[in-house]
Short mmCIF file of C-alpha atoms and ligand atoms in Angstrom, two decimals:
data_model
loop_
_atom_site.label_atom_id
_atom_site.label_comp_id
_atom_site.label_asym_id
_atom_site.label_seq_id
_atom_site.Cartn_x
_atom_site.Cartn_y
_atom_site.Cartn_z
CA UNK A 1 65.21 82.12 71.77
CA UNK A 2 65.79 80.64 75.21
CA UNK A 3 68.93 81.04 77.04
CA UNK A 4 70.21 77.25 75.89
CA UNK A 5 69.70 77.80 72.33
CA UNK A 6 71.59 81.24 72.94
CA UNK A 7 74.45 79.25 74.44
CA UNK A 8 74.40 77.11 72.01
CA UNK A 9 74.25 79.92 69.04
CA UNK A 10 76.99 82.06 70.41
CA UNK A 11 79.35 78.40 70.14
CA UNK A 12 80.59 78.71 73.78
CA UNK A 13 82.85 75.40 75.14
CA UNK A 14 84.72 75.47 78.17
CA UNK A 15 87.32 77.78 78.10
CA UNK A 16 89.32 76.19 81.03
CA UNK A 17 91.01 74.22 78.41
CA UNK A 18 88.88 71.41 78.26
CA UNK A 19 86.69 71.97 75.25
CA UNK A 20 83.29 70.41 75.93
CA UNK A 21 80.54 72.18 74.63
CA UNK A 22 78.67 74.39 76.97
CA UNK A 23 75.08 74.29 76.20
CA UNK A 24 75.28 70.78 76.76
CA UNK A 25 76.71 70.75 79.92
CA UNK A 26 74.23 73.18 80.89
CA UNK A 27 71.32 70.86 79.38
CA UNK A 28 70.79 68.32 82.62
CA UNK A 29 69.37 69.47 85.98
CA UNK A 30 71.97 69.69 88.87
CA UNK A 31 71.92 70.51 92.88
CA UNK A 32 75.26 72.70 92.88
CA UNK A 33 76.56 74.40 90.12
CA UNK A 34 80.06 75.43 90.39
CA UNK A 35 82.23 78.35 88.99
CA UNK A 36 85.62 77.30 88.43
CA UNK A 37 87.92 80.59 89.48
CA UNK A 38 90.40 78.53 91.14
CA UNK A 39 93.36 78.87 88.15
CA UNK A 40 95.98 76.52 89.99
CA UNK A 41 98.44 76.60 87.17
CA UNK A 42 101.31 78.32 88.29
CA UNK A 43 101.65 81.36 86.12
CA UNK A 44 98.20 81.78 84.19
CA UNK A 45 96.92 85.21 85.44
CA UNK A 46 93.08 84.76 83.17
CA UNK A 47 90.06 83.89 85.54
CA UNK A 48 91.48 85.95 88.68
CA UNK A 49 91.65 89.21 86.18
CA UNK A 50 88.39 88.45 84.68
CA UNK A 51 86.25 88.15 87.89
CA UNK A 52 88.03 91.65 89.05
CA UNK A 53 87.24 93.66 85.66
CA UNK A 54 83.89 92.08 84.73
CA UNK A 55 82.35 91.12 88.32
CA UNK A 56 78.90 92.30 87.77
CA UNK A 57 78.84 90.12 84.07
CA UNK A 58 80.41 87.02 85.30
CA UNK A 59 77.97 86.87 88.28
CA UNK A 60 74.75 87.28 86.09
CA UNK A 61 76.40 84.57 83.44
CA UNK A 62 76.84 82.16 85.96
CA UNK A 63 73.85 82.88 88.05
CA UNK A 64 71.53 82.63 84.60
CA UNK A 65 73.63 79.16 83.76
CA UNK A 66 72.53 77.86 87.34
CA UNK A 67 69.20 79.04 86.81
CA UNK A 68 69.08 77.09 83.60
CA UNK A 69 70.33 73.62 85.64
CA UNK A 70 67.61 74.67 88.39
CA UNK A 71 70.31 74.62 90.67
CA UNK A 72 69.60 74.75 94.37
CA UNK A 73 73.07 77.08 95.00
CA UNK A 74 75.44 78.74 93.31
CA UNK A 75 79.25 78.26 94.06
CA UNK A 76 82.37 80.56 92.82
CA UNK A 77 85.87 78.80 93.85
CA UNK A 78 88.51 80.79 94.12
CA UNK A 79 91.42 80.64 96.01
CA UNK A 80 91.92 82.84 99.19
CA UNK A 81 94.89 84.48 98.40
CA UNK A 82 92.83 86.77 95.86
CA UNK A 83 91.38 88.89 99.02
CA UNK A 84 90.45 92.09 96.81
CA UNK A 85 88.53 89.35 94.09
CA UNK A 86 86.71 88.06 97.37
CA UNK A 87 85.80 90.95 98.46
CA UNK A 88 84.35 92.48 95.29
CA UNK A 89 82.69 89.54 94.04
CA UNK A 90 80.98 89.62 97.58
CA UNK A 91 79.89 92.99 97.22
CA UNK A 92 78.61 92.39 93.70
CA UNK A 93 76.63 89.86 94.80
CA UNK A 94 75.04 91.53 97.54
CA UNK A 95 74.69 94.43 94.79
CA UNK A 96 72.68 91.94 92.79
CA UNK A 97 70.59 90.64 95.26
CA UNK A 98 71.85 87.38 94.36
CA UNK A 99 73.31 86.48 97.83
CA UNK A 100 70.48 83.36 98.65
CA UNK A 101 71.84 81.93 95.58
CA UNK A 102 75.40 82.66 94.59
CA UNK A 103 78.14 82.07 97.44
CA UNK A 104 82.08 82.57 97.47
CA UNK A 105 83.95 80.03 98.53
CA UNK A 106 87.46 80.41 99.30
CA UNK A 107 90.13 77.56 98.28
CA UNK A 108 93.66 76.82 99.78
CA UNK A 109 96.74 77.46 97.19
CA UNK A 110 97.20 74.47 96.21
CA UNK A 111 98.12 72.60 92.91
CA UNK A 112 95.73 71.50 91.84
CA UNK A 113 92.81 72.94 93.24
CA UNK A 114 90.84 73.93 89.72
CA UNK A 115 90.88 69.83 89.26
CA UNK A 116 87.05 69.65 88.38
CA UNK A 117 86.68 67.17 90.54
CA UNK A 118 88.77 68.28 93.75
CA UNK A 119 87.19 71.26 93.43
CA UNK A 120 83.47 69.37 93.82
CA UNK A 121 85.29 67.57 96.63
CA UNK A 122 86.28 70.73 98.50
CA UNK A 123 83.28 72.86 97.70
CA UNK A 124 80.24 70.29 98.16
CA UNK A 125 82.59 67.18 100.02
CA UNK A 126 80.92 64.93 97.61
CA UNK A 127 83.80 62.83 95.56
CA UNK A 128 83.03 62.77 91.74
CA UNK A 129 82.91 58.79 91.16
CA UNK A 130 85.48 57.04 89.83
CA UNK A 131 85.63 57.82 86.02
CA UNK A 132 83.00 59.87 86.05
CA UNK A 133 81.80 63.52 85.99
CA UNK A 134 80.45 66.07 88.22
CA UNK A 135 76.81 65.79 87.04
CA UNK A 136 77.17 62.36 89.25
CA UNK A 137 77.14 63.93 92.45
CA UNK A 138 75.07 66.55 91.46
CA UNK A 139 76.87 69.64 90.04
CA UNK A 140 77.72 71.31 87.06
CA UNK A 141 81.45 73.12 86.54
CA UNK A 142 81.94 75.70 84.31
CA UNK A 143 84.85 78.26 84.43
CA UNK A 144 84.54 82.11 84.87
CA UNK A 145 85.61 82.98 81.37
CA UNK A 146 82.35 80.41 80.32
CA UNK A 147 80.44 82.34 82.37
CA UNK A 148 81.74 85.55 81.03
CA UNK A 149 80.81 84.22 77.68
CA UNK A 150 77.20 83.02 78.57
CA UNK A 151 76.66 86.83 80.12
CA UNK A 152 77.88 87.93 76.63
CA UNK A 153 75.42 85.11 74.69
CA UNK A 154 72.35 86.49 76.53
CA UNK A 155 73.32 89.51 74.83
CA UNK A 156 73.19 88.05 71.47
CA UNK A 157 77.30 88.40 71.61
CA UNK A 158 78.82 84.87 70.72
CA UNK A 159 82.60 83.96 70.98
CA UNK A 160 84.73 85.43 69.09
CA UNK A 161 87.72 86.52 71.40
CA UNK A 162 89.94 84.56 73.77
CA UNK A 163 92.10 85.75 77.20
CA UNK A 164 95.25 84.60 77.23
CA UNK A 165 98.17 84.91 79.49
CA UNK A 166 101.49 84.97 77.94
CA UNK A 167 104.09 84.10 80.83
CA UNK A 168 107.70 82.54 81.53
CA UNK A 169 111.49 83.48 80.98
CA UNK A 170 110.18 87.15 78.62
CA UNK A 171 110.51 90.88 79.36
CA UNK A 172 106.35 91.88 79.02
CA UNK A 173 104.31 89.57 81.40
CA UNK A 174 100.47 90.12 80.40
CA UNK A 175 97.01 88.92 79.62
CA UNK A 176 95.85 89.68 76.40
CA UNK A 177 91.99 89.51 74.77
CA UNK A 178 93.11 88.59 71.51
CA UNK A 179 90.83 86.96 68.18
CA UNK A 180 90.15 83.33 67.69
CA UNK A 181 92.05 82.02 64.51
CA UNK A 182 95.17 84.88 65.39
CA UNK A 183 98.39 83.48 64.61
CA UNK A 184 99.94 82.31 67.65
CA UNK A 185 103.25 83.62 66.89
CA UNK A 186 101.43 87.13 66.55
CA UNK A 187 100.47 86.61 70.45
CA UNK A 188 104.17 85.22 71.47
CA UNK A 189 105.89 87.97 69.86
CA UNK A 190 103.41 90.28 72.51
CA UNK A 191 106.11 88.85 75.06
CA UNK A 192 108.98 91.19 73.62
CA UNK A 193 110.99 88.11 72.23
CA UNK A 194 111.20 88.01 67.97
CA UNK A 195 113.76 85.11 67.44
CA UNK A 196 112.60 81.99 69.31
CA UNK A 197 115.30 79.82 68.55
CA UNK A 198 116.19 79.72 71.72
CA UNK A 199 112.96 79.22 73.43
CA UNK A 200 110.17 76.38 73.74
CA UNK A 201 106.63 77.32 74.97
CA UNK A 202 104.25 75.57 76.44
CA UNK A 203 100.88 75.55 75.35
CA UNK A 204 98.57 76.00 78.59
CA UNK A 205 99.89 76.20 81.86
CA UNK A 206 103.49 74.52 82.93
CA UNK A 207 101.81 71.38 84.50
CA UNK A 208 99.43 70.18 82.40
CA UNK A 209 100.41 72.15 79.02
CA UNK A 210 102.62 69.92 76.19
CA UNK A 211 105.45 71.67 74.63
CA UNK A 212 105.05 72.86 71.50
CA UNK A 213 106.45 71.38 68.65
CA UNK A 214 105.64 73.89 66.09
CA UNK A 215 104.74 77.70 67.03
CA UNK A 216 102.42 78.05 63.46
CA UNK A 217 99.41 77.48 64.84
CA UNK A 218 96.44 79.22 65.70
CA UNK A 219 94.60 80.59 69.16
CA UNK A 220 91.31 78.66 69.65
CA UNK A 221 88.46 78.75 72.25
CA UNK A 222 90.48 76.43 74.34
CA UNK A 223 93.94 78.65 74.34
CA UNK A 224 94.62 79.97 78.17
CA UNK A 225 97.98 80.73 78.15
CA UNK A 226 101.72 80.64 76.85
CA UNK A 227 104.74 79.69 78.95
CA UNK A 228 107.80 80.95 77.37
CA UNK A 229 111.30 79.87 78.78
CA UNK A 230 114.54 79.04 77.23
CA UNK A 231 115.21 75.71 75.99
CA UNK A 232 117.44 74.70 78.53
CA UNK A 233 115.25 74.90 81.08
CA UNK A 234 115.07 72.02 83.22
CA UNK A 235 111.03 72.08 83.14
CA UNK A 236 111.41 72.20 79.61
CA UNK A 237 113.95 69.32 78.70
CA UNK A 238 111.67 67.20 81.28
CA UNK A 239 108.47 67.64 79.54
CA UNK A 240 110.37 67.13 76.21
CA UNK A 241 111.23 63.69 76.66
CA UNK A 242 109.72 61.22 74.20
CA UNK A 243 107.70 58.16 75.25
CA UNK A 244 110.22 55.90 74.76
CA UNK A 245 113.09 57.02 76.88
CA UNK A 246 110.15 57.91 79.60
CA UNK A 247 109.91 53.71 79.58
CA UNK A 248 113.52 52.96 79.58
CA UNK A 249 114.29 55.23 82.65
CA UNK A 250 110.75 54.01 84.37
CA UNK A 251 111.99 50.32 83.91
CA UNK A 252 115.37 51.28 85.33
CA UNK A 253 115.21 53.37 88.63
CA UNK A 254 111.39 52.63 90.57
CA UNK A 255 112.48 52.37 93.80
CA UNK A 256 108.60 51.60 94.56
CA UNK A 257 108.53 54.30 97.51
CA UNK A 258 104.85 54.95 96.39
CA UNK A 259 105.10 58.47 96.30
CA UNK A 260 103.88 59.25 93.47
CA UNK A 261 100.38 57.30 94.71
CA UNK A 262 100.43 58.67 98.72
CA UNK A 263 100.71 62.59 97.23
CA UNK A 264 98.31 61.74 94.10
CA UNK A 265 95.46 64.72 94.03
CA UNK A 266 92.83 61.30 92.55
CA UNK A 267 93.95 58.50 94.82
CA UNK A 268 93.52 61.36 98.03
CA UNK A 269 90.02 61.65 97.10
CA UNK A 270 89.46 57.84 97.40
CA UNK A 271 89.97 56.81 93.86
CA UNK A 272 92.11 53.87 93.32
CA UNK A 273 94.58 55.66 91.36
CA UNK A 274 97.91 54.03 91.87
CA UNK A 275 100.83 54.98 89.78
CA UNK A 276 103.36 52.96 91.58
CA UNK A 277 101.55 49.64 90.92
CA UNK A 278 101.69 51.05 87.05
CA UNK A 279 105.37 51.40 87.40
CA UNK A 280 106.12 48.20 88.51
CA UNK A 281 103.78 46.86 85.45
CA UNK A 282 106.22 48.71 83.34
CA UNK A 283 108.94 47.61 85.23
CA UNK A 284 108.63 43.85 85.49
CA UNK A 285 106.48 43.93 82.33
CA UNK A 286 103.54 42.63 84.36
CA UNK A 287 100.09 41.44 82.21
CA UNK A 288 97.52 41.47 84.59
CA UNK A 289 95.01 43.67 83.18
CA UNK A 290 92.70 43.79 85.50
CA UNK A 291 94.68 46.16 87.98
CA UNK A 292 95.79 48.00 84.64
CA UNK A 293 92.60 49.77 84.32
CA UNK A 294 93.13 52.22 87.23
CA UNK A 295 95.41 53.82 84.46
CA UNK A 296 91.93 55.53 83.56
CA UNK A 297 91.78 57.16 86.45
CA UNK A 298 94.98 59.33 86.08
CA UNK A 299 93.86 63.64 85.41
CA UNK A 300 96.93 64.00 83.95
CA UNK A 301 97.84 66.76 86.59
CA UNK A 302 101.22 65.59 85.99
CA UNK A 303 101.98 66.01 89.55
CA UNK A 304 103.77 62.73 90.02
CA UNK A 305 106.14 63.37 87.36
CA UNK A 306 106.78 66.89 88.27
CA UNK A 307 106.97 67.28 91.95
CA UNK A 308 106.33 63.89 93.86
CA UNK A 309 108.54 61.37 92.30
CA UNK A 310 111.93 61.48 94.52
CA UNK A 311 113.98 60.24 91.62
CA UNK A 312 112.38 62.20 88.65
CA UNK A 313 111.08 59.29 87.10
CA UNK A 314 107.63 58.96 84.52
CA UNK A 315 104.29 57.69 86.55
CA UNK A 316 102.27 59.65 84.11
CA UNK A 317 103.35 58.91 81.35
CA UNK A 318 103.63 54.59 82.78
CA UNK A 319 99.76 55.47 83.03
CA UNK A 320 99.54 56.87 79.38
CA UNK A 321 100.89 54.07 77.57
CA UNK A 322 99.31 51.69 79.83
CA UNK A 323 96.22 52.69 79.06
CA UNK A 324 96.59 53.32 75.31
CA UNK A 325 97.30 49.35 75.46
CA UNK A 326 94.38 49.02 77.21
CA UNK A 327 92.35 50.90 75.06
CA UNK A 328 93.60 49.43 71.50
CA UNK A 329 92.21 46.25 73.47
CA UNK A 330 88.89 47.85 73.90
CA UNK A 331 89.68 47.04 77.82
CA UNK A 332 87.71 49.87 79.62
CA UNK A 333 87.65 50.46 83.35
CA UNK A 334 84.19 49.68 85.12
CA UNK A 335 83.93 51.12 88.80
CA UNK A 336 82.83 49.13 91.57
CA UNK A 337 82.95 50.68 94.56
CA UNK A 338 79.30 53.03 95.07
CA UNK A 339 80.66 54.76 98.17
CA UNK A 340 83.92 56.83 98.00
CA UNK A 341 85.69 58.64 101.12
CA UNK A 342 88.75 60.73 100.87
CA UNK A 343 91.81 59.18 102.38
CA UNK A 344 92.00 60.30 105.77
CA UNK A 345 95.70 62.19 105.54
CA UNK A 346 94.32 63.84 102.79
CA UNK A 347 94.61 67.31 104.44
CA UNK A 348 98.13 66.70 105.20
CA UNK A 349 98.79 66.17 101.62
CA UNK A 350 98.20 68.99 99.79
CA UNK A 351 100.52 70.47 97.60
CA UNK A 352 101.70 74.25 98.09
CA UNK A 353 101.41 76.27 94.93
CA UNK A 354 104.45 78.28 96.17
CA UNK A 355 106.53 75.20 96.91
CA UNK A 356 105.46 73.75 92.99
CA UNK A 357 107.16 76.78 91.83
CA UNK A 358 110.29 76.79 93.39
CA UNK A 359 109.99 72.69 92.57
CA UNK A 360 109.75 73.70 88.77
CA UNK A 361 112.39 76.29 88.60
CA UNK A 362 109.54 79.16 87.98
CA UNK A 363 110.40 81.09 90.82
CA UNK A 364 111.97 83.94 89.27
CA UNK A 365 108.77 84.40 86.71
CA UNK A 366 106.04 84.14 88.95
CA UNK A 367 104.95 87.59 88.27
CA UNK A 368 101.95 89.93 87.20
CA UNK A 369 101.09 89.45 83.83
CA UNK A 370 98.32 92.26 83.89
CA UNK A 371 95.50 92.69 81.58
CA UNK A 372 96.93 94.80 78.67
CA UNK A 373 94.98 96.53 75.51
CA UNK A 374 97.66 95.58 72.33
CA UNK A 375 97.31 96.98 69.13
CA UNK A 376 97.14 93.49 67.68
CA UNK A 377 94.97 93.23 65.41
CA UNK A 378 95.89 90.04 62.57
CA UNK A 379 95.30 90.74 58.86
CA UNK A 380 94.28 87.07 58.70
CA UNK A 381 92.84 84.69 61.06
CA UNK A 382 92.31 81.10 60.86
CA UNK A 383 89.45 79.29 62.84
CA UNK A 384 89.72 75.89 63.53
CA UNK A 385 86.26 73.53 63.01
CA UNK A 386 87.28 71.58 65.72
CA UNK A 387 88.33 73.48 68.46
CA UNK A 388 85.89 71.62 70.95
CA UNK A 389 84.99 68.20 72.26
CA UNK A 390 82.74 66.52 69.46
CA UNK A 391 82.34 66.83 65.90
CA UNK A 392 83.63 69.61 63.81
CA UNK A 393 82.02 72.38 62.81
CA UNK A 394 80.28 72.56 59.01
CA UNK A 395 81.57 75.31 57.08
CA UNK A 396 78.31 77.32 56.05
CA UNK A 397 80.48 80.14 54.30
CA UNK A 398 82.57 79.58 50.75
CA UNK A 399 86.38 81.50 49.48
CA UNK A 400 85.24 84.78 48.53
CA UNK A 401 82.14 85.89 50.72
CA UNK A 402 82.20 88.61 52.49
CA UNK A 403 82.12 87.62 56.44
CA UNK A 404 81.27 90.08 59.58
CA UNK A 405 82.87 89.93 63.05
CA UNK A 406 80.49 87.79 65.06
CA UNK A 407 78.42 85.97 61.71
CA UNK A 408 78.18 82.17 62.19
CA UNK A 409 80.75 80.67 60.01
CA UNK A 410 80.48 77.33 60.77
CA UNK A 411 77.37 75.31 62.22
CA UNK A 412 77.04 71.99 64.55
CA UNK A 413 75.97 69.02 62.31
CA UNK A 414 72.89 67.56 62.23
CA UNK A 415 72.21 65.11 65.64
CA UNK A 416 75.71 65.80 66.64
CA UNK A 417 77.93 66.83 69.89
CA UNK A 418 79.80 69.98 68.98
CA UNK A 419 80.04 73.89 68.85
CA UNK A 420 79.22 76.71 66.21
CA UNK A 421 81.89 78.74 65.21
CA UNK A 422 81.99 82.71 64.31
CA UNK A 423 84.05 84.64 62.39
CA UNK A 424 86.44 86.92 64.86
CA UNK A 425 87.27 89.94 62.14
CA UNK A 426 85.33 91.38 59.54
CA UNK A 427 86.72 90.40 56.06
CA UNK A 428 86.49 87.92 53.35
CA UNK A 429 86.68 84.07 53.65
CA UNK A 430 90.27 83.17 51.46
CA UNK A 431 89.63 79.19 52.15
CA UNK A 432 87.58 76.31 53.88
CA UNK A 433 90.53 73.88 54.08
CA UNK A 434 92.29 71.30 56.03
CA UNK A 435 90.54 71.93 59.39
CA UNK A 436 90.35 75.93 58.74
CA UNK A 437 88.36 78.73 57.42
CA UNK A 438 90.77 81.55 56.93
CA UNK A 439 89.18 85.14 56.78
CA UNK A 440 91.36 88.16 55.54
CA UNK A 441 90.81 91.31 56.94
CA UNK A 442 88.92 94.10 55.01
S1 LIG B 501 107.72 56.43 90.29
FE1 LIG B 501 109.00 57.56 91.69
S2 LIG B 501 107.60 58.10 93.35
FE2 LIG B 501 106.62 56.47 92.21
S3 LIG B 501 107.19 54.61 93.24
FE3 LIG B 501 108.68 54.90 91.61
S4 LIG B 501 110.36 56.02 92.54
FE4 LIG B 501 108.62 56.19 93.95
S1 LIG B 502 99.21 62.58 86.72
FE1 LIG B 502 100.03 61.41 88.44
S2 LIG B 502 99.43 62.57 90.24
FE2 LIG B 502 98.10 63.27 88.56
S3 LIG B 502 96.29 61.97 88.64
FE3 LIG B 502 97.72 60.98 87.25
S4 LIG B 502 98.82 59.55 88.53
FE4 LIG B 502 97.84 60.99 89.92
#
């Protein structure tokens, strides 16, 4: 079995948080590919502990994954302020005699610098095309924990355990490796709180992550991280508010000072991203779709909403139901432009991590959360089909068979986009049901 089909076997995705599977990605040819260490949100403590405790693995997984693209070099992005990372990775490499191939690259601490496409923009100066991917310019992204994972395929290992950082307003700050399908409140209730009444979490990290309306669920391939803070927080009541009221307020107070557009991490780069023209389309309840499609072009870094907007006011979300309209109109956004340049004052724009902090009233918990052995270990887990980009998995086990840790449990259909999934404990399968295939431990 080639190194693809292990990949593809072991039922890797991206474990940034974005899902798509990885033996895809990694079936193209590209000129750069690019390890994603950079971590920008505030409080997730994953990738940075992974490169220092597995150097020598991540290295090898990434190197063999550039191998496989036939890349020409090998880039790891991570940000500067990890000096001991640098310097081991460095002297890992060298160790490996990989050092023609794999370079370091150190990044500035800024939100958000593990963008997939900033980071292209700051490691190759290429600028991903407008609605497009990496592969357009070129390059191939994967993050370290992927890479960790496609060290662990080559050695027939597939994935069946997640890092995730549990963070936020909570007496034990850590990183924990726990199973996929373990009850999420299993992993909260690692952060020393049992009654959380009074507490909302976000699922991910605090920009991007939603809050979460119900804390039964289960950790998948795509958890990261858990940020935990009372429910009077201001972060939280801001990310709580519902679509509607986001419109009334964003119809009421634009002031139109643009700058939510002049400090946006997509427009910098030279896309036309302009969330103050899709304000005012809220605002005066404009129609002209044509300039509506730039809506597409929004990351969702939520930086408008949470730092640049003077006022407090909604630009994402202005861009969300914009292009939801747009969308249940089958209106899609087709780039014109061939050539793209970063704006100029670019450089002068960046966003200090440390200054998004204090902005979102994290200050106080921006603190180790170090990698930490628990004695968690679920009775029952429940894996998701459809943890990934693409169709669900097929459930290729029944209720009552007896399952080991690491067996294939579920496979990619026929012809289709999608991952494999495992089984994370030993035990026996209790159901195939409504998205799940529960196992209970022997
Ligand atoms: S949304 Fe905020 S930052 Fe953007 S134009 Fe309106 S007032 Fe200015
Ligand atoms: S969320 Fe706001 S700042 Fe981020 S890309 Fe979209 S419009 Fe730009």
């Amino acid at each position: 079995m080639n190194l693809l089909e292990m990949v593809k076997d072991a039922g890797i995705i991206g474990a940034g948080g974005a899902g798509f599977p990885t033996h895809a990605k990694l079936a193209t040819k590209a000129e750069y590919i690019i390890l994603n260490g950079a971590e920008c949100e505030p409080l997730l403590r994953v990738d940075q502990q992974l490169m220092a405790q597995f150097p020598d693995e991540i290295i090898k997984g990434f190197e063999a994954a550039g191998k496989l693209v036939c890349a020409e070099s090998a880039l790891i992005g991570i940000k500067g302020k990890h000096k001991n990372v640098i310097s081991l990775l460095r002297e890992r490499i060298e160790a490996l005699q990989l050092s023609d191939f794999v370079h370091v690259k150190e990044l500035a601490d800024v939100y958000p610098a593990g963008d997939e496409q900033i980071l292209v923009y700051e490691l190759t100066g290429r600028v991903v095309p407008e609605a497009g991917i990496p592969i357009q310019v070129g390059c191939v992204v994967i993050n370290s924990e992927t890479a960790l994972n496609i060290y662990h395929a080559s050695q027939g290992k597939p994935v069946t355990e997640k890092y995730i950082t549990i963070a936020g307003d909570i007496p034990n700050r850590l990183t924990v490796k726990v199973p996929v399908g373990t009850p999420v409140m299993a992993v909260l209730k690692l952060s020393g709180i049992d009654e959380f009444d009074n507490y909302s979490v976000i699922d991910g990290g605090p920009m991007m992550g939603p809050v979460m309306n119900q804390l039964n669920g289960y950790i998948t391939k795509k958890s990261k991280g858990f940020v935990i803070l009372k429910k009077q927080h201001s972060l939280i009541r801001k990310k709580s508010i519902k679509p509607d009221q986001a419109k009334r307020i964003n119809r009421a107070t634009c002031e139109q000072c643009r700058m939510c557009t002049d400090l946006c991490p997509r427009y910098l780069i030279g896309h036309d991203m302009q969330p103050h023209k899709m304000m005012r389309t809220i605002g005066y309840s404009l129609t002209d779709t044509e300039e509506q499609k730039m809506s597409y072009l929004c990351c969702q870094c939520n930086l408008c909403e949470l730092f640049s907007c003077p006022v407090g006011l909604y630009p994402k979300a202005a861009n969300m139901m914009i292009k939801q309209n747009l969308m249940e109109q089958s209106i899609r956004y087709q780039p014109e432009k061939k050539e793209y340049a970063a704006r100029v004052n670019r450089e002068y724009r960046q966003l200090p991590s440390k200054r998004l902090i204090a902005r979102l009233g994290l200050y106080d918990f921006d603190k180790p959360a170090p990698m930490t052995e628990t004695d968690l270990k679920p009775e029952i887990v429940s894996i998701a089909i459809c943890q990934h980009v693409g169709a669900p998995a097929i459930p290729i086990v029944s209720p009552g068979e007896r399952v080991l840790v690491g067996q294939m449990i579920g496979k990619i259909p026929e012809g289709s986009l999608g991952a494999a999934i495992h089984g994370s404990i030993t035990g026996t399968v209790m159901e195939c049901e409504n998205g799940f295939i529960t196992i209970r431990r022997d």
